[in-house]
Structure formats: structure tokens, C-alpha cells
PDB file of C-alpha atoms in Angstrom:
ATOM      1  CA  MET A   1     110.596 -47.655 -37.775  1.00 42.00           C
ATOM      2  CA  PRO A   2     109.213 -49.483 -34.711  1.00 50.00           C
ATOM      3  CA  ARG A   3     105.536 -50.348 -34.685  1.00 61.00           C
ATOM      4  CA  GLN A   4     103.326 -48.281 -32.432  1.00 68.00           C
ATOM      5  CA  LYS A   5     101.909 -50.143 -29.445  1.00 87.00           C
ATOM      6  CA  ILE A   6      98.134 -49.805 -29.455  1.00 89.00           C
ATOM      7  CA  THR A   7      96.601 -49.264 -26.016  1.00 91.00           C
ATOM      8  CA  LYS A   8      93.032 -49.549 -24.809  1.00 90.00           C
ATOM      9  CA  LYS A   9      92.974 -45.767 -24.279  1.00 92.00           C
ATOM     10  CA  MET A  10      93.960 -45.271 -27.923  1.00 94.00           C
ATOM     11  CA  VAL A  11      91.123 -47.580 -29.022  1.00 94.00           C
ATOM     12  CA  VAL A  12      88.538 -45.735 -26.895  1.00 95.00           C
ATOM     13  CA  ASP A  13      89.893 -42.337 -28.000  1.00 96.00           C
ATOM     14  CA  ALA A  14      89.656 -43.352 -31.660  1.00 97.00           C
ATOM     15  CA  ALA A  15      86.123 -44.719 -31.163  1.00 97.00           C
ATOM     16  CA  PHE A  16      85.090 -41.478 -29.422  1.00 97.00           C
ATOM     17  CA  GLU A  17      86.470 -39.337 -32.272  1.00 98.00           C
ATOM     18  CA  ILE A  18      84.662 -41.474 -34.842  1.00 98.00           C
ATOM     19  CA  ALA A  19      81.418 -41.139 -32.870  1.00 97.00           C
ATOM     20  CA  ARG A  20      81.968 -37.396 -32.543  1.00 97.00           C
ATOM     21  CA  LYS A  21      82.590 -36.796 -36.248  1.00 97.00           C
ATOM     22  CA  GLU A  22      80.387 -39.450 -37.861  1.00 97.00           C
ATOM     23  CA  GLY A  23      77.985 -40.848 -35.263  1.00 96.00           C
ATOM     24  CA  MET A  24      77.914 -43.958 -33.089  1.00 96.00           C
ATOM     25  CA  ASP A  25      76.793 -46.147 -35.993  1.00 95.00           C
ATOM     26  CA  GLN A  26      80.251 -45.652 -37.541  1.00 97.00           C
ATOM     27  CA  VAL A  27      82.059 -46.964 -34.461  1.00 96.00           C
ATOM     28  CA  MET A  28      83.151 -50.244 -36.029  1.00 94.00           C
ATOM     29  CA  VAL A  29      86.315 -52.276 -35.577  1.00 94.00           C
ATOM     30  CA  LYS A  30      87.478 -51.678 -39.152  1.00 95.00           C
ATOM     31  CA  ASN A  31      87.011 -47.894 -38.799  1.00 96.00           C
ATOM     32  CA  ILE A  32      88.888 -47.828 -35.495  1.00 96.00           C
ATOM     33  CA  ALA A  33      91.726 -49.900 -36.971  1.00 94.00           C
ATOM     34  CA  GLU A  34      91.888 -47.586 -39.984  1.00 96.00           C
ATOM     35  CA  ARG A  35      92.030 -44.496 -37.762  1.00 95.00           C
ATOM     36  CA  LEU A  36      94.811 -46.049 -35.667  1.00 94.00           C
ATOM     37  CA  GLY A  37      96.679 -47.411 -38.682  1.00 92.00           C
ATOM     38  CA  CYS A  38      96.696 -50.961 -37.391  1.00 91.00           C
ATOM     39  CA  SER A  39      95.047 -54.298 -37.980  1.00 90.00           C
ATOM     40  CA  VAL A  40      91.762 -55.187 -36.294  1.00 90.00           C
ATOM     41  CA  GLN A  41      93.502 -57.618 -33.896  1.00 89.00           C
ATOM     42  CA  PRO A  42      94.534 -55.008 -31.255  1.00 87.00           C
ATOM     43  CA  ILE A  43      90.999 -53.646 -31.167  1.00 89.00           C
ATOM     44  CA  TYR A  44      89.560 -57.100 -30.534  1.00 86.00           C
ATOM     45  CA  SER A  45      92.147 -57.743 -27.806  1.00 85.00           C
ATOM     46  CA  TYR A  46      90.910 -54.720 -25.798  1.00 83.00           C
ATOM     47  CA  CYS A  47      87.185 -55.030 -26.354  1.00 80.00           C
ATOM     48  CA  LYS A  48      85.123 -58.015 -25.312  1.00 77.00           C
ATOM     49  CA  ASN A  49      82.470 -56.811 -27.736  1.00 86.00           C
ATOM     50  CA  MET A  50      81.274 -53.657 -29.466  1.00 90.00           C
ATOM     51  CA  GLU A  51      78.561 -53.033 -26.878  1.00 90.00           C
ATOM     52  CA  GLU A  52      81.209 -52.718 -24.173  1.00 91.00           C
ATOM     53  CA  LEU A  53      83.211 -50.305 -26.325  1.00 93.00           C
ATOM     54  CA  LYS A  54      80.102 -48.260 -27.117  1.00 93.00           C
ATOM     55  CA  ARG A  55      79.303 -48.044 -23.387  1.00 92.00           C
ATOM     56  CA  GLU A  56      82.806 -46.665 -22.819  1.00 93.00           C
ATOM     57  CA  VAL A  57      82.306 -44.163 -25.637  1.00 96.00           C
ATOM     58  CA  THR A  58      78.968 -43.133 -24.110  1.00 94.00           C
ATOM     59  CA  GLY A  59      80.745 -42.577 -20.789  1.00 93.00           C
ATOM     60  CA  ARG A  60      83.254 -40.349 -22.578  1.00 96.00           C
ATOM     61  CA  VAL A  61      80.347 -38.475 -24.197  1.00 96.00           C
ATOM     62  CA  GLU A  62      78.832 -37.846 -20.751  1.00 92.00           C
ATOM     63  CA  ASP A  63      82.198 -36.559 -19.500  1.00 94.00           C
ATOM     64  CA  PHE A  64      82.534 -34.330 -22.581  1.00 96.00           C
ATOM     65  CA  MET A  65      79.027 -32.955 -22.019  1.00 92.00           C
ATOM     66  CA  LYS A  66      79.715 -32.121 -18.387  1.00 89.00           C
ATOM     67  CA  GLN A  67      82.870 -30.241 -19.379  1.00 94.00           C
ATOM     68  CA  PHE A  68      81.131 -28.487 -22.304  1.00 94.00           C
ATOM     69  CA  LEU A  69      78.242 -27.363 -20.098  1.00 89.00           C
ATOM     70  CA  ALA A  70      80.492 -26.311 -17.210  1.00 88.00           C
ATOM     71  CA  GLU A  71      82.440 -24.014 -19.533  1.00 94.00           C
ATOM     72  CA  ARG A  72      79.262 -22.263 -20.724  1.00 92.00           C
ATOM     73  CA  ILE A  73      77.091 -22.026 -17.647  1.00 85.00           C
ATOM     74  CA  GLN A  74      76.911 -18.565 -16.111  1.00 86.00           C
ATOM     75  CA  PRO A  75      76.651 -18.700 -12.311  1.00 76.00           C
ATOM     76  CA  LYS A  76      74.475 -15.563 -12.166  1.00 81.00           C
ATOM     77  CA  ASP A  77      72.027 -17.052 -14.697  1.00 82.00           C
ATOM     78  CA  LEU A  78      72.528 -20.748 -14.027  1.00 75.00           C
ATOM     79  CA  PHE A  79      69.090 -21.953 -14.983  1.00 77.00           C
ATOM     80  CA  ARG A  80      68.742 -20.224 -18.355  1.00 84.00           C
ATOM     81  CA  SER A  81      72.401 -20.571 -19.330  1.00 87.00           C
ATOM     82  CA  THR A  82      72.219 -24.336 -18.785  1.00 87.00           C
ATOM     83  CA  GLY A  83      69.346 -24.611 -21.255  1.00 89.00           C
ATOM     84  CA  ARG A  84      71.217 -22.482 -23.765  1.00 91.00           C
ATOM     85  CA  ALA A  85      74.349 -24.603 -23.295  1.00 92.00           C
ATOM     86  CA  TYR A  86      72.413 -27.788 -24.126  1.00 91.00           C
ATOM     87  CA  VAL A  87      71.159 -26.207 -27.341  1.00 92.00           C
ATOM     88  CA  GLN A  88      74.644 -24.951 -28.156  1.00 92.00           C
ATOM     89  CA  LEU A  89      75.944 -28.501 -27.703  1.00 93.00           C
ATOM     90  CA  ALA A  90      73.243 -29.775 -30.055  1.00 92.00           C
ATOM     91  CA  GLY A  91      74.418 -27.316 -32.710  1.00 91.00           C
ATOM     92  CA  GLU A  92      78.173 -27.663 -32.286  1.00 93.00           C
ATOM     93  CA  GLU A  93      78.362 -31.390 -31.504  1.00 95.00           C
ATOM     94  CA  PRO A  94      75.226 -32.942 -33.029  1.00 94.00           C
ATOM     95  CA  HIS A  95      76.522 -36.533 -32.979  1.00 95.00           C
ATOM     96  CA  LEU A  96      77.523 -36.314 -29.313  1.00 96.00           C
ATOM     97  CA  PHE A  97      74.186 -34.700 -28.448  1.00 93.00           C
ATOM     98  CA  LYS A  98      72.346 -37.562 -30.169  1.00 93.00           C
ATOM     99  CA  ILE A  99      74.463 -40.159 -28.371  1.00 94.00           C
ATOM    100  CA  PHE A 100      73.749 -38.511 -25.016  1.00 90.00           C
ATOM    101  CA  ILE A 101      70.036 -38.154 -25.652  1.00 88.00           C
ATOM    102  CA  LEU A 102      69.492 -41.533 -27.287  1.00 85.00           C
ATOM    103  CA  HIS A 103      71.600 -43.815 -25.102  1.00 82.00           C
ATOM    104  CA  GLU A 104      69.601 -46.303 -23.120  1.00 83.00           C
ATOM    105  CA  ARG A 105      69.083 -45.467 -19.487  1.00 84.00           C
ATOM    106  CA  GLN A 106      68.601 -48.486 -17.247  1.00 85.00           C
ATOM    107  CA  GLU A 107      66.100 -48.707 -14.386  1.00 89.00           C
ATOM    108  CA  ILE A 108      64.052 -45.668 -15.413  1.00 90.00           C
ATOM    109  CA  ASP A 109      60.335 -46.276 -15.042  1.00 94.00           C
ATOM    110  CA  SER A 110      59.038 -42.718 -14.652  1.00 94.00           C
ATOM    111  CA  LEU A 111      59.897 -39.126 -15.431  1.00 92.00           C
ATOM    112  CA  ASP A 112      60.614 -38.697 -11.731  1.00 89.00           C
ATOM    113  CA  ALA A 113      63.226 -41.474 -11.878  1.00 90.00           C
ATOM    114  CA  LEU A 114      64.712 -39.873 -14.982  1.00 88.00           C
ATOM    115  CA  TYR A 115      64.869 -36.516 -13.202  1.00 88.00           C
ATOM    116  CA  ARG A 116      66.599 -38.017 -10.166  1.00 86.00           C
ATOM    117  CA  ARG A 117      69.204 -39.619 -12.437  1.00 84.00           C
ATOM    118  CA  GLU A 118      69.805 -36.640 -14.720  1.00 81.00           C
ATOM    119  CA  ALA A 119      69.414 -33.675 -12.364  1.00 82.00           C
ATOM    120  CA  GLY A 120      69.057 -34.525  -8.709  1.00 71.00           C
ATOM    121  CA  ALA A 121      67.723 -32.849  -5.605  1.00 77.00           C
ATOM    122  CA  GLU A 122      70.455 -30.210  -5.363  1.00 84.00           C
ATOM    123  CA  THR A 123      69.402 -28.715  -8.705  1.00 84.00           C
ATOM    124  CA  ALA A 124      65.778 -28.380  -7.611  1.00 87.00           C
ATOM    125  CA  ALA A 125      66.911 -26.872  -4.287  1.00 88.00           C
ATOM    126  CA  PHE A 126      69.016 -24.285  -6.113  1.00 85.00           C
ATOM    127  CA  ILE A 127      66.135 -23.349  -8.450  1.00 87.00           C
ATOM    128  CA  SER A 128      63.740 -23.188  -5.503  1.00 88.00           C
ATOM    129  CA  GLU A 129      66.010 -20.742  -3.711  1.00 88.00           C
ATOM    130  CA  GLN A 130      66.707 -18.640  -6.819  1.00 85.00           C
ATOM    131  CA  LEU A 131      63.063 -18.277  -7.858  1.00 86.00           C
ATOM    132  CA  GLN A 132      61.511 -18.338  -4.383  1.00 88.00           C
ATOM    133  CA  ILE A 133      59.221 -21.254  -5.205  1.00 90.00           C
ATOM    134  CA  SER A 134      58.667 -24.566  -3.445  1.00 91.00           C
ATOM    135  CA  HIS A 135      61.048 -27.468  -3.964  1.00 90.00           C
ATOM    136  CA  GLU A 136      58.333 -29.451  -5.754  1.00 91.00           C
ATOM    137  CA  ALA A 137      57.493 -26.507  -8.026  1.00 92.00           C
ATOM    138  CA  ALA A 138      61.198 -26.058  -8.832  1.00 90.00           C
ATOM    139  CA  LYS A 139      61.524 -29.738  -9.668  1.00 91.00           C
ATOM    140  CA  GLU A 140      58.447 -29.582 -11.914  1.00 92.00           C
ATOM    141  CA  LEU A 141      59.700 -26.448 -13.660  1.00 91.00           C
ATOM    142  CA  HIS A 142      63.134 -27.955 -14.228  1.00 90.00           C
ATOM    143  CA  LEU A 143      61.747 -31.266 -15.493  1.00 91.00           C
ATOM    144  CA  ASN A 144      59.442 -29.448 -17.932  1.00 92.00           C
ATOM    145  CA  LEU A 145      62.339 -27.367 -19.201  1.00 90.00           C
ATOM    146  CA  LEU A 146      64.610 -30.419 -19.525  1.00 88.00           C
ATOM    147  CA  ILE A 147      61.961 -32.147 -21.623  1.00 90.00           C
ATOM    148  CA  TYR A 148      61.456 -29.021 -23.721  1.00 92.00           C
ATOM    149  CA  THR A 149      65.182 -28.358 -24.143  1.00 89.00           C
ATOM    150  CA  ILE A 150      65.929 -31.943 -25.151  1.00 88.00           C
ATOM    151  CA  GLY A 151      63.123 -31.755 -27.698  1.00 91.00           C
ATOM    152  CA  ILE A 152      64.128 -28.421 -29.179  1.00 91.00           C
ATOM    153  CA  GLY A 153      67.800 -29.419 -29.060  1.00 89.00           C
ATOM    154  CA  THR A 154      66.964 -32.536 -31.041  1.00 89.00           C
ATOM    155  CA  ILE A 155      65.075 -30.476 -33.619  1.00 91.00           C
ATOM    156  CA  PHE A 156      68.001 -28.040 -33.762  1.00 89.00           C
ATOM    157  CA  CYS A 157      70.618 -30.722 -34.430  1.00 87.00           C
ATOM    158  CA  MET A 158      68.444 -32.578 -36.951  1.00 88.00           C
ATOM    159  CA  THR A 159      67.548 -29.666 -39.250  1.00 87.00           C
ATOM    160  CA  LYS A 160      69.548 -28.404 -42.211  1.00 85.00           C
ATOM    161  CA  PRO A 161      70.668 -25.759 -43.046  1.00 87.00           C
ATOM    162  CA  GLY A 162      69.637 -25.077 -39.459  1.00 82.00           C
ATOM    163  CA  ILE A 163      67.451 -22.896 -37.307  1.00 90.00           C
ATOM    164  CA  SER A 164      69.121 -19.816 -35.853  1.00 91.00           C
ATOM    165  CA  LEU A 165      70.241 -19.912 -32.233  1.00 89.00           C
ATOM    166  CA  ASP A 166      68.318 -16.692 -31.624  1.00 91.00           C
ATOM    167  CA  GLU A 167      65.070 -18.362 -32.671  1.00 93.00           C
ATOM    168  CA  ILE A 168      65.802 -21.409 -30.494  1.00 92.00           C
ATOM    169  CA  TYR A 169      66.724 -19.243 -27.481  1.00 91.00           C
ATOM    170  CA  LYS A 170      63.558 -17.183 -27.957  1.00 93.00           C
ATOM    171  CA  ARG A 171      61.459 -20.362 -27.877  1.00 93.00           C
ATOM    172  CA  GLN A 172      63.285 -21.578 -24.785  1.00 92.00           C
ATOM    173  CA  GLU A 173      62.597 -18.277 -23.051  1.00 91.00           C
ATOM    174  CA  MET A 174      58.912 -18.442 -24.030  1.00 94.00           C
ATOM    175  CA  ALA A 175      58.675 -21.984 -22.648  1.00 93.00           C
ATOM    176  CA  TYR A 176      60.413 -20.932 -19.434  1.00 91.00           C
ATOM    177  CA  GLU A 177      57.998 -18.019 -18.940  1.00 91.00           C
ATOM    178  CA  ALA A 178      54.966 -20.201 -19.698  1.00 94.00           C
ATOM    179  CA  PHE A 179      56.031 -23.005 -17.348  1.00 92.00           C
ATOM    180  CA  LEU A 180      56.890 -20.525 -14.582  1.00 90.00           C
ATOM    181  CA  GLU A 181      53.580 -18.678 -15.019  1.00 92.00           C
ATOM    182  CA  GLN A 182      51.709 -21.987 -14.830  1.00 92.00           C
ATOM    183  CA  ILE A 183      53.448 -22.850 -11.560  1.00 88.00           C
ATOM    184  CA  LYS A 184      52.815 -19.395 -10.088  1.00 84.00           C
ATOM    185  CA  HIS A 185      49.148 -19.528 -11.143  1.00 83.00           C
ATOM    186  CA  ARG A 186      48.748 -22.932  -9.519  1.00 80.00           C
ATOM    187  CA  LYS A 187      50.317 -21.548  -6.310  1.00 67.00           C
ATOM    188  CA  GLU A 188      47.821 -18.663  -6.262  1.00 61.00           C
ATOM    189  CA  ASP A 189      44.839 -20.890  -7.108  1.00 62.00           C
ATOM    190  CA  PRO A 190      45.229 -24.108  -5.093  1.00 58.00           C
ATOM    191  CA  SER A 191      41.907 -25.587  -6.335  1.00 56.00           C
TER     192      SER A 191
END
């Protein structure tokens, strides 16, 4: 039987699956080689170092997240369904959620910079139009909810046997209402 030729794509795919099932700390050359049924030599030939491979895996995680979220977001309830989709990801794919949340983000020196990188102006414009609030208020609301959702998503994926999705969604809804009320109150009382 001819030996299978190991490709870089196969190495990255194997590393991604290991990260998905066991966490990024288990993405090691010996584990990748074992999964592929080969020696460690082909893995070393495609990867300058493990940091480079882990960056590629993180890129795959970001792509997976985008696809996961896109499949669950409801256009008529975009804002709330996005928050729910993040929490759903935390429950169904806890290792990928952790990788996404915990990967280092370069050149971020403020929450505003983080928001620009993770969400962007078009998201705030959409929320502004949907809720009939200013662009700045929409950005503030979205940033607050991102922070809250990341926090509650982290709690959700780190607890065993686990908190019910209904309880998590209820808390998200309460946070949404509180943040929105705060913004509306500020609009009415400019002092």
C-alpha cells in the first residue's frame, strides 16, 4: 500500500480538529503526527514553528465562527440573535470559543480599537437604524453587549454540568434592556 502524502492543509486540518476537540494546548507535533498516522517529520517540514501553526489554527477558528454565526443569525432579529449565537457557540464548541476569545489581538489599546476590529462601523449603523438611536449610542450599546456576551459565554462554556440556555438568554435579554434603557435615559436627560 503506497504511503499517503502529507500536505500542509492536512497538517492544519488535523491541528484544527485537535484544537476543536481538546483545546489549543493539545496542538502539538506528536498529536498531529498521531492523528495523521505519520512521523513528526512532515509536520516540521510544513511549519516553521508551533506559533505559526497556532496562528493558522486561530484563523480557521475565526472562519468557523463566522460560518457558525451566519447560519444562526436571524435577519429580522439580527442584534439579539447574534448574541444568542455567540452563547450557542460557547456551549456547542467550548474549545473554539475559548480560542477565539483568548487569542491575542495585536495593536489594541482601547475598547474603541477592539470594537473597530471586532464589529466595525456598519454594525453600529445597522443598530442605529433598527433602534432609532444615534450612531454613537448604537456603538455604545453594541460594545456593552459584546462585553457582556463574551463574559456570559465564557461562564457558560466553563461551567459543568452547565447552565441552561434559557437562563443565559434571559440574562442576555435583561442586560440588553438595561443597557438600552440607560442609553434612552441619557438621551432624555443630557445633563
